[in-house]
Tab-separated table of N, CA and C in Angstrom:
chain	number	residue	atom	x	y	z
D	25	MET	N	13.994	116.559	-220.630
D	25	MET	CA	15.011	116.049	-219.733
D	25	MET	C	14.374	115.849	-218.358
D	26	CYS	N	14.568	114.681	-217.776
D	26	CYS	CA	13.960	114.375	-216.483
D	26	CYS	C	14.670	115.134	-215.358
D	27	VAL	N	14.031	115.173	-214.213
D	27	VAL	CA	14.558	115.890	-213.053
D	27	VAL	C	15.933	115.354	-212.670
D	28	TYR	N	16.070	114.047	-212.641
D	28	TYR	CA	17.352	113.459	-212.258
D	28	TYR	C	18.412	113.712	-213.320
D	29	CYS	N	18.009	113.780	-214.578
D	29	CYS	CA	18.963	114.096	-215.645
D	29	CYS	C	19.540	115.486	-215.441
D	30	LYS	N	18.695	116.418	-215.079
D	30	LYS	CA	19.168	117.783	-214.851
D	30	LYS	C	20.125	117.830	-213.665
D	31	ALA	N	19.791	117.134	-212.596
D	31	ALA	CA	20.650	117.123	-211.412
D	31	ALA	C	21.981	116.416	-211.719
D	32	ALA	N	21.911	115.271	-212.395
D	32	ALA	CA	23.130	114.533	-212.741
D	32	ALA	C	24.007	115.350	-213.685
D	33	SER	N	23.385	116.095	-214.575
D	33	SER	CA	24.121	116.950	-215.495
D	33	SER	C	24.798	118.101	-214.748
D	34	LEU	N	24.098	118.674	-213.782
D	34	LEU	CA	24.681	119.731	-212.961
D	34	LEU	C	25.915	119.213	-212.229
D	35	VAL	N	25.816	118.010	-211.680
D	35	VAL	CA	26.951	117.405	-210.979
D	35	VAL	C	28.099	117.175	-211.954
D	36	LEU	N	27.796	116.642	-213.122
D	36	LEU	CA	28.838	116.398	-214.121
D	36	LEU	C	29.533	117.702	-214.507
D	37	ASP	N	28.761	118.738	-214.743
D	37	ASP	CA	29.345	120.040	-215.094
D	37	ASP	C	30.250	120.559	-213.982
D	38	THR	N	29.838	120.359	-212.747
D	38	THR	CA	30.635	120.817	-211.609
D	38	THR	C	31.907	119.990	-211.472
D	39	LEU	N	31.769	118.675	-211.594
D	39	LEU	CA	32.946	117.810	-211.517
D	39	LEU	C	33.921	118.089	-212.650
D	40	TRP	N	33.401	118.483	-213.794
D	40	TRP	CA	34.226	118.723	-214.983
D	40	TRP	C	35.233	119.844	-214.746
D	41	GLU	N	34.964	120.704	-213.792
D	41	GLU	CA	35.879	121.806	-213.488
D	41	GLU	C	37.190	121.316	-212.876
D	42	ASP	N	37.188	120.084	-212.357
D	42	ASP	CA	38.386	119.498	-211.762
D	42	ASP	C	39.265	118.900	-212.871
D	43	ASP	N	40.526	119.306	-212.917
D	43	ASP	CA	41.435	118.855	-213.972
D	43	ASP	C	41.583	117.334	-214.011
D	44	ASP	N	41.737	116.710	-212.844
D	44	ASP	CA	41.916	115.253	-212.808
D	44	ASP	C	40.685	114.523	-213.333
D	45	PHE	N	39.514	115.005	-212.949
D	45	PHE	CA	38.275	114.386	-213.417
D	45	PHE	C	38.162	114.532	-214.928
D	46	ARG	N	38.407	115.721	-215.417
D	46	ARG	CA	38.315	116.003	-216.846
D	46	ARG	C	39.341	115.158	-217.626
D	47	ASP	N	40.562	115.062	-217.097
D	47	ASP	CA	41.605	114.284	-217.766
D	47	ASP	C	41.253	112.806	-217.871
D	48	PHE	N	40.548	112.303	-216.869
D	48	PHE	CA	40.092	110.911	-216.909
D	48	PHE	C	39.280	110.657	-218.180
D	49	PHE	N	38.380	111.552	-218.506
D	49	PHE	CA	37.547	111.397	-219.701
D	49	PHE	C	38.330	111.687	-220.974
D	50	TYR	N	39.232	112.652	-220.903
D	50	TYR	CA	40.082	112.924	-222.063
D	50	TYR	C	40.925	111.696	-222.405
D	51	ASP	N	41.393	110.998	-221.368
D	51	ASP	CA	42.184	109.783	-221.587
D	51	ASP	C	41.389	108.706	-222.319
D	52	HIS	N	40.072	108.791	-222.235
D	52	HIS	CA	39.188	107.849	-222.940
D	52	HIS	C	38.612	108.466	-224.220
D	53	ASP	N	39.214	109.586	-224.633
D	53	ASP	CA	38.803	110.301	-225.857
D	53	ASP	C	37.357	110.795	-225.800
D	54	TYR	N	36.943	111.264	-224.639
D	54	TYR	CA	35.603	111.826	-224.475
D	54	TYR	C	35.714	113.282	-224.041
D	55	GLU	N	34.920	114.106	-224.680
D	55	GLU	CA	34.752	115.503	-224.288
D	55	GLU	C	33.448	115.598	-223.492
D	56	LEU	N	33.244	116.713	-222.828
D	56	LEU	CA	32.014	116.910	-222.069
D	56	LEU	C	30.784	116.750	-222.969
D	57	ALA	N	30.849	117.284	-224.161
D	57	ALA	CA	29.712	117.188	-225.090
D	57	ALA	C	29.402	115.733	-225.458
D	58	ASP	N	30.416	114.874	-225.453
D	58	ASP	CA	30.201	113.453	-225.757
D	58	ASP	C	29.466	112.738	-224.629
D	59	LEU	N	29.523	113.299	-223.448
D	59	LEU	CA	28.909	112.657	-222.279
D	59	LEU	C	27.431	112.985	-222.143
D	60	GLY	N	26.988	114.045	-222.788
D	60	GLY	CA	25.585	114.451	-222.708
D	60	GLY	C	24.599	113.329	-222.988
D	61	PRO	N	24.792	112.584	-224.072
D	61	PRO	CA	23.857	111.500	-224.368
D	61	PRO	C	23.876	110.359	-223.343
D	62	LEU	N	24.889	110.342	-222.484
D	62	LEU	CA	25.006	109.267	-221.494
D	62	LEU	C	24.370	109.624	-220.150
D	63	ILE	N	23.926	110.858	-220.015
D	63	ILE	CA	23.427	111.338	-218.712
D	63	ILE	C	22.390	110.390	-218.126
D	64	HIS	N	21.326	110.110	-218.870
D	64	HIS	CA	20.205	109.344	-218.306
D	64	HIS	C	20.607	107.917	-217.941
D	65	ASP	N	21.304	107.247	-218.824
D	65	ASP	CA	21.591	105.825	-218.615
D	65	ASP	C	22.831	105.553	-217.774
D	66	VAL	N	23.769	106.490	-217.743
D	66	VAL	CA	25.031	106.247	-217.048
D	66	VAL	C	25.144	107.068	-215.763
D	67	PHE	N	24.916	108.378	-215.867
D	67	PHE	CA	25.199	109.247	-214.732
D	67	PHE	C	24.037	109.414	-213.763
D	68	VAL	N	22.807	109.278	-214.227
D	68	VAL	CA	21.673	109.343	-213.288
D	68	VAL	C	21.753	108.215	-212.265
D	69	PRO	N	22.010	106.971	-212.686
D	69	PRO	CA	22.134	105.919	-211.657
D	69	PRO	C	23.282	106.187	-210.677
D	70	ALA	N	24.371	106.765	-211.157
D	70	ALA	CA	25.494	107.086	-210.268
D	70	ALA	C	25.098	108.183	-209.278
D	71	TYR	N	24.406	109.187	-209.775
D	71	TYR	CA	23.924	110.265	-208.909
D	71	TYR	C	22.976	109.708	-207.842
D	72	ARG	N	22.043	108.887	-208.280
D	72	ARG	CA	21.058	108.338	-207.343
D	72	ARG	C	21.705	107.385	-206.339
D	73	GLN	N	22.767	106.711	-206.751
D	73	GLN	CA	23.494	105.822	-205.842
D	73	GLN	C	24.093	106.633	-204.690
D	74	VAL	N	24.730	107.748	-205.024
D	74	VAL	CA	25.335	108.580	-203.981
D	74	VAL	C	24.239	109.221	-203.136
D	75	LYS	N	23.186	109.670	-203.768
D	75	LYS	CA	22.062	110.248	-203.022
D	75	LYS	C	21.494	109.204	-202.059
D	76	GLY	N	21.516	107.956	-202.456
D	76	GLY	CA	21.014	106.875	-201.624
D	76	GLY	C	21.862	106.602	-200.393
D	77	LEU	N	23.058	107.187	-200.324
D	77	LEU	CA	23.889	107.037	-199.130
D	77	LEU	C	23.279	107.724	-197.920
D	78	LEU	N	22.434	108.718	-198.188
D	78	LEU	CA	21.782	109.427	-197.093
D	78	LEU	C	20.672	108.568	-196.504
D	79	LYS	N	20.536	108.617	-195.211
D	79	LYS	CA	19.416	107.938	-194.571
D	79	LYS	C	18.140	108.666	-194.968
D	80	SER	N	17.045	107.956	-195.025
D	80	SER	CA	15.807	108.554	-195.514
D	80	SER	C	15.366	109.763	-194.690
D	81	ASP	N	15.562	109.720	-193.365
D	81	ASP	CA	15.172	110.874	-192.560
D	81	ASP	C	16.089	112.069	-192.813
D	82	GLU	N	17.391	111.808	-193.036
D	82	GLU	CA	18.312	112.896	-193.370
D	82	GLU	C	17.946	113.505	-194.717
D	83	LEU	N	17.632	112.650	-195.672
D	83	LEU	CA	17.260	113.108	-197.006
D	83	LEU	C	15.973	113.919	-196.954
D	84	ALA	N	14.996	113.447	-196.210
D	84	ALA	CA	13.731	114.176	-196.086
D	84	ALA	C	13.957	115.551	-195.448
D	85	MET	N	14.811	115.595	-194.435
D	85	MET	CA	15.106	116.861	-193.778
D	85	MET	C	15.817	117.820	-194.738
D	86	LEU	N	16.791	117.294	-195.475
D	86	LEU	CA	17.493	118.121	-196.453
D	86	LEU	C	16.546	118.629	-197.533
D	87	GLU	N	15.696	117.759	-198.048
D	87	GLU	CA	14.754	118.152	-199.093
D	87	GLU	C	13.776	119.210	-198.586
D	88	ALA	N	13.332	119.075	-197.357
D	88	ALA	CA	12.423	120.069	-196.779
D	88	ALA	C	13.118	121.418	-196.632
D	89	GLN	N	14.359	121.394	-196.182
D	89	GLN	CA	15.110	122.642	-196.025
D	89	GLN	C	15.366	123.292	-197.375
D	90	VAL	N	15.724	122.488	-198.360
D	90	VAL	CA	15.979	123.015	-199.701
D	90	VAL	C	14.715	123.650	-200.261
D	91	THR	N	13.583	122.991	-200.080
D	91	THR	CA	12.311	123.524	-200.578
D	91	THR	C	11.986	124.848	-199.896
D	92	GLN	N	12.162	124.907	-198.588
D	92	GLN	CA	11.897	126.140	-197.852
D	92	GLN	C	12.837	127.249	-198.314
D	93	ASP	N	14.123	126.935	-198.431
D	93	ASP	CA	15.107	127.930	-198.861
D	93	ASP	C	14.818	128.417	-200.282
D	94	LEU	N	14.284	127.553	-201.083
D	94	LEU	CA	13.964	127.893	-202.464
D	94	LEU	C	12.730	128.785	-202.545
D	95	LEU	N	11.690	128.408	-201.819
D	95	LEU	CA	10.413	129.111	-201.939
D	95	LEU	C	10.349	130.452	-201.211
D	96	GLU	N	10.977	130.560	-200.059
D	96	GLU	CA	10.850	131.790	-199.271
D	96	GLU	C	11.186	133.051	-200.060
D	97	PRO	N	12.352	133.114	-200.714
D	97	PRO	CA	12.642	134.360	-201.442
D	97	PRO	C	11.737	134.567	-202.661
D	98	LEU	N	11.339	133.476	-203.299
D	98	LEU	CA	10.464	133.602	-204.471
D	98	LEU	C	9.064	134.048	-204.072
D	99	TYR	N	8.572	133.501	-202.977
D	99	TYR	CA	7.198	133.793	-202.576
D	99	TYR	C	7.025	135.255	-202.144
D	100	ASP	N	8.119	135.911	-201.805
D	100	ASP	CA	8.055	137.328	-201.457
D	100	ASP	C	7.832	138.213	-202.681
D	101	ARG	N	8.063	137.668	-203.856
D	101	ARG	CA	7.835	138.431	-205.086
D	101	ARG	C	6.366	138.326	-205.480
D	102	PRO	N	5.686	139.442	-205.622
D	102	PRO	CA	4.256	139.389	-205.977
D	102	PRO	C	3.988	138.633	-207.288
D	103	SER	N	4.848	138.797	-208.267
D	103	SER	CA	4.612	138.115	-209.546
D	103	SER	C	4.700	136.596	-209.384
D	104	PHE	N	5.638	136.127	-208.571
D	104	PHE	CA	5.755	134.687	-208.349
D	104	PHE	C	4.561	134.172	-207.554
D	105	ARG	N	4.175	134.915	-206.525
D	105	ARG	CA	3.047	134.507	-205.684
D	105	ARG	C	1.786	134.342	-206.532
D	106	GLU	N	1.540	135.298	-207.422
D	106	GLU	CA	0.367	135.217	-208.304
D	106	GLU	C	0.454	133.993	-209.214
D	107	MET	N	1.638	133.766	-209.770
D	107	MET	CA	1.830	132.620	-210.651
D	107	MET	C	1.631	131.312	-209.866
D	108	TRP	N	2.230	131.247	-208.680
D	108	TRP	CA	2.127	130.060	-207.821
D	108	TRP	C	0.660	129.740	-207.524
D	109	GLU	N	-0.085	130.756	-207.178
D	109	GLU	CA	-1.488	130.548	-206.820
D	109	GLU	C	-2.344	130.168	-208.022
D	110	SER	N	-1.905	130.507	-209.213
D	110	SER	CA	-2.664	130.143	-210.410
D	110	SER	C	-2.359	128.721	-210.882
D	111	TRP	N	-1.259	128.147	-210.418
D	111	TRP	CA	-0.894	126.788	-210.826
D	111	TRP	C	-1.757	125.769	-210.116
D	112	ASP	N	-1.983	124.648	-210.780
D	112	ASP	CA	-2.647	123.532	-210.115
D	112	ASP	C	-1.604	122.757	-209.304
D	113	GLU	N	-2.060	121.846	-208.481
D	113	GLU	CA	-1.155	121.112	-207.583
D	113	GLU	C	-0.076	120.322	-208.329
D	114	PRO	N	-0.407	119.612	-209.422
D	114	PRO	CA	0.668	118.894	-210.132
D	114	PRO	C	1.751	119.826	-210.685
D	115	THR	N	1.371	121.010	-211.129
D	115	THR	CA	2.357	121.971	-211.636
D	115	THR	C	3.258	122.461	-210.512
D	116	ARG	N	2.655	122.736	-209.361
D	116	ARG	CA	3.447	123.160	-208.204
D	116	ARG	C	4.429	122.068	-207.794
D	117	GLU	N	3.938	120.850	-207.727
D	117	GLU	CA	4.791	119.733	-207.324
D	117	GLU	C	5.938	119.523	-208.306
D	118	ALA	N	5.655	119.622	-209.600
D	118	ALA	CA	6.699	119.455	-210.614
D	118	ALA	C	7.757	120.549	-210.489
D	119	PHE	N	7.301	121.779	-210.285
D	119	PHE	CA	8.228	122.894	-210.111
D	119	PHE	C	9.116	122.662	-208.885
D	120	LEU	N	8.497	122.330	-207.771
D	120	LEU	CA	9.255	122.107	-206.542
D	120	LEU	C	10.223	120.945	-206.678
D	121	ARG	N	9.769	119.887	-207.282
D	121	ARG	CA	10.609	118.705	-207.423
D	121	ARG	C	11.855	119.020	-208.240
D	122	GLU	N	11.654	119.706	-209.362
D	122	GLU	CA	12.792	120.029	-210.218
D	122	GLU	C	13.765	120.978	-209.524
D	123	GLN	N	13.241	122.060	-208.977
D	123	GLN	CA	14.106	123.044	-208.328
D	123	GLN	C	14.788	122.468	-207.088
D	124	SER	N	14.060	121.682	-206.327
D	124	SER	CA	14.626	121.078	-205.114
D	124	SER	C	15.727	120.090	-205.456
D	125	GLU	N	15.515	119.304	-206.488
D	125	GLU	CA	16.534	118.318	-206.874
D	125	GLU	C	17.812	119.007	-207.330
D	126	MET	N	17.671	120.115	-208.018
D	126	MET	CA	18.852	120.865	-208.464
D	126	MET	C	19.615	121.427	-207.258
D	127	GLN	N	18.882	121.978	-206.300
D	127	GLN	CA	19.519	122.498	-205.093
D	127	GLN	C	20.159	121.368	-204.287
D	128	LEU	N	19.472	120.246	-204.222
D	128	LEU	CA	20.003	119.094	-203.495
D	128	LEU	C	21.287	118.600	-204.153
D	129	ALA	N	21.321	118.585	-205.473
D	129	ALA	CA	22.534	118.175	-206.190
D	129	ALA	C	23.706	119.081	-205.818
D	130	GLN	N	23.450	120.369	-205.708
D	130	GLN	CA	24.507	121.298	-205.310
D	130	GLN	C	24.991	121.013	-203.891
D	131	LEU	N	24.050	120.724	-202.996
D	131	LEU	CA	24.438	120.381	-201.622
D	131	LEU	C	25.239	119.082	-201.578
D	132	LEU	N	24.800	118.102	-202.343
D	132	LEU	CA	25.524	116.828	-202.386
D	132	LEU	C	26.949	117.027	-202.892
D	133	MET	N	27.115	117.935	-203.847
D	133	MET	CA	28.455	118.217	-204.360
D	133	MET	C	29.358	118.803	-203.281
D	134	MET	N	28.773	119.557	-202.375
D	134	MET	CA	29.568	120.157	-201.298
D	134	MET	C	30.053	119.108	-200.298
D	135	VAL	N	29.239	118.097	-200.077
D	135	VAL	CA	29.545	117.119	-199.033
D	135	VAL	C	30.085	115.802	-199.593
D	136	TYR	N	29.553	115.381	-200.721
D	136	TYR	CA	29.879	114.066	-201.275
D	136	TYR	C	30.597	114.174	-202.616
D	137	ASP	N	31.418	115.198	-202.799
D	137	ASP	CA	32.065	115.401	-204.092
D	137	ASP	C	32.934	114.210	-204.501
D	138	ARG	N	33.692	113.662	-203.572
D	138	ARG	CA	34.568	112.515	-203.903
D	138	ARG	C	33.741	111.273	-204.243
D	139	GLN	N	32.679	111.039	-203.493
D	139	GLN	CA	31.830	109.891	-203.773
D	139	GLN	C	31.147	110.043	-205.137
D	140	LEU	N	30.704	111.251	-205.448
D	140	LEU	CA	30.084	111.488	-206.757
D	140	LEU	C	31.101	111.288	-207.870
D	141	GLU	N	32.303	111.791	-207.658
D	141	GLU	CA	33.361	111.623	-208.669
D	141	GLU	C	33.639	110.136	-208.906
D	142	GLU	N	33.792	109.378	-207.842
D	142	GLU	CA	34.051	107.941	-207.973
D	142	GLU	C	32.883	107.221	-208.643
D	143	ALA	N	31.674	107.578	-208.256
D	143	ALA	CA	30.490	106.946	-208.833
D	143	ALA	C	30.376	107.259	-210.328
D	144	TYR	N	30.657	108.483	-210.707
D	144	TYR	CA	30.572	108.874	-212.118
D	144	TYR	C	31.652	108.170	-212.940
D	145	ARG	N	32.862	108.111	-212.407
D	145	ARG	CA	33.938	107.408	-213.119
D	145	ARG	C	33.599	105.920	-213.264
D	146	GLY	N	33.147	105.331	-212.170
D	146	GLY	CA	32.802	103.910	-212.206
D	146	GLY	C	31.670	103.610	-213.172
D	147	ALA	N	30.658	104.451	-213.176
D	147	ALA	CA	29.519	104.260	-214.092
D	147	ALA	C	29.977	104.386	-215.537
D	148	PHE	N	30.867	105.306	-215.781
D	148	PHE	CA	31.386	105.491	-217.132
D	148	PHE	C	32.201	104.267	-217.569
D	149	LEU	N	33.060	103.776	-216.693
D	149	LEU	CA	33.844	102.583	-217.020
D	149	LEU	C	32.943	101.377	-217.257
D	150	ASP	N	31.911	101.240	-216.451
D	150	ASP	CA	30.948	100.156	-216.659
D	150	ASP	C	30.287	100.292	-218.033
D	151	HIS	N	29.994	101.499	-218.407
D	151	HIS	CA	29.383	101.756	-219.713
D	151	HIS	C	30.315	101.353	-220.854
D	152	LEU	N	31.617	101.603	-220.684
D	152	LEU	CA	32.577	101.270	-221.727
D	152	LEU	C	32.780	99.766	-221.893
D	153	SER	N	32.584	99.033	-220.817
D	153	SER	CA	32.853	97.583	-220.894
D	153	SER	C	31.674	96.777	-221.391
């Protein structure tokens, strides 16, 4: 599963907790499990569309803060520090990218929940047509 798939799935799971959002899909005879196969082709573009609403400097600042917030508590653990230092640069980058994107998705849900909901519904309707 790609990094964006994981983030888009996290957003979908969070949105699913809302009765109105969930009912929208029930009205189309879809359960959450039915949406899983649609994550990459339907919901990732919707997630990235909302993420694209941020200006690049705002996004870079948010991503830097998320990375710092993520690494600081982990790096204090000796076992993580040893593991981190044993990884090559591509492994470190992949780890950071995945974890940062997940944290960023959570932040986006706090601020752009309505936009994400609209984007996900719209992407789903586009998929049906």
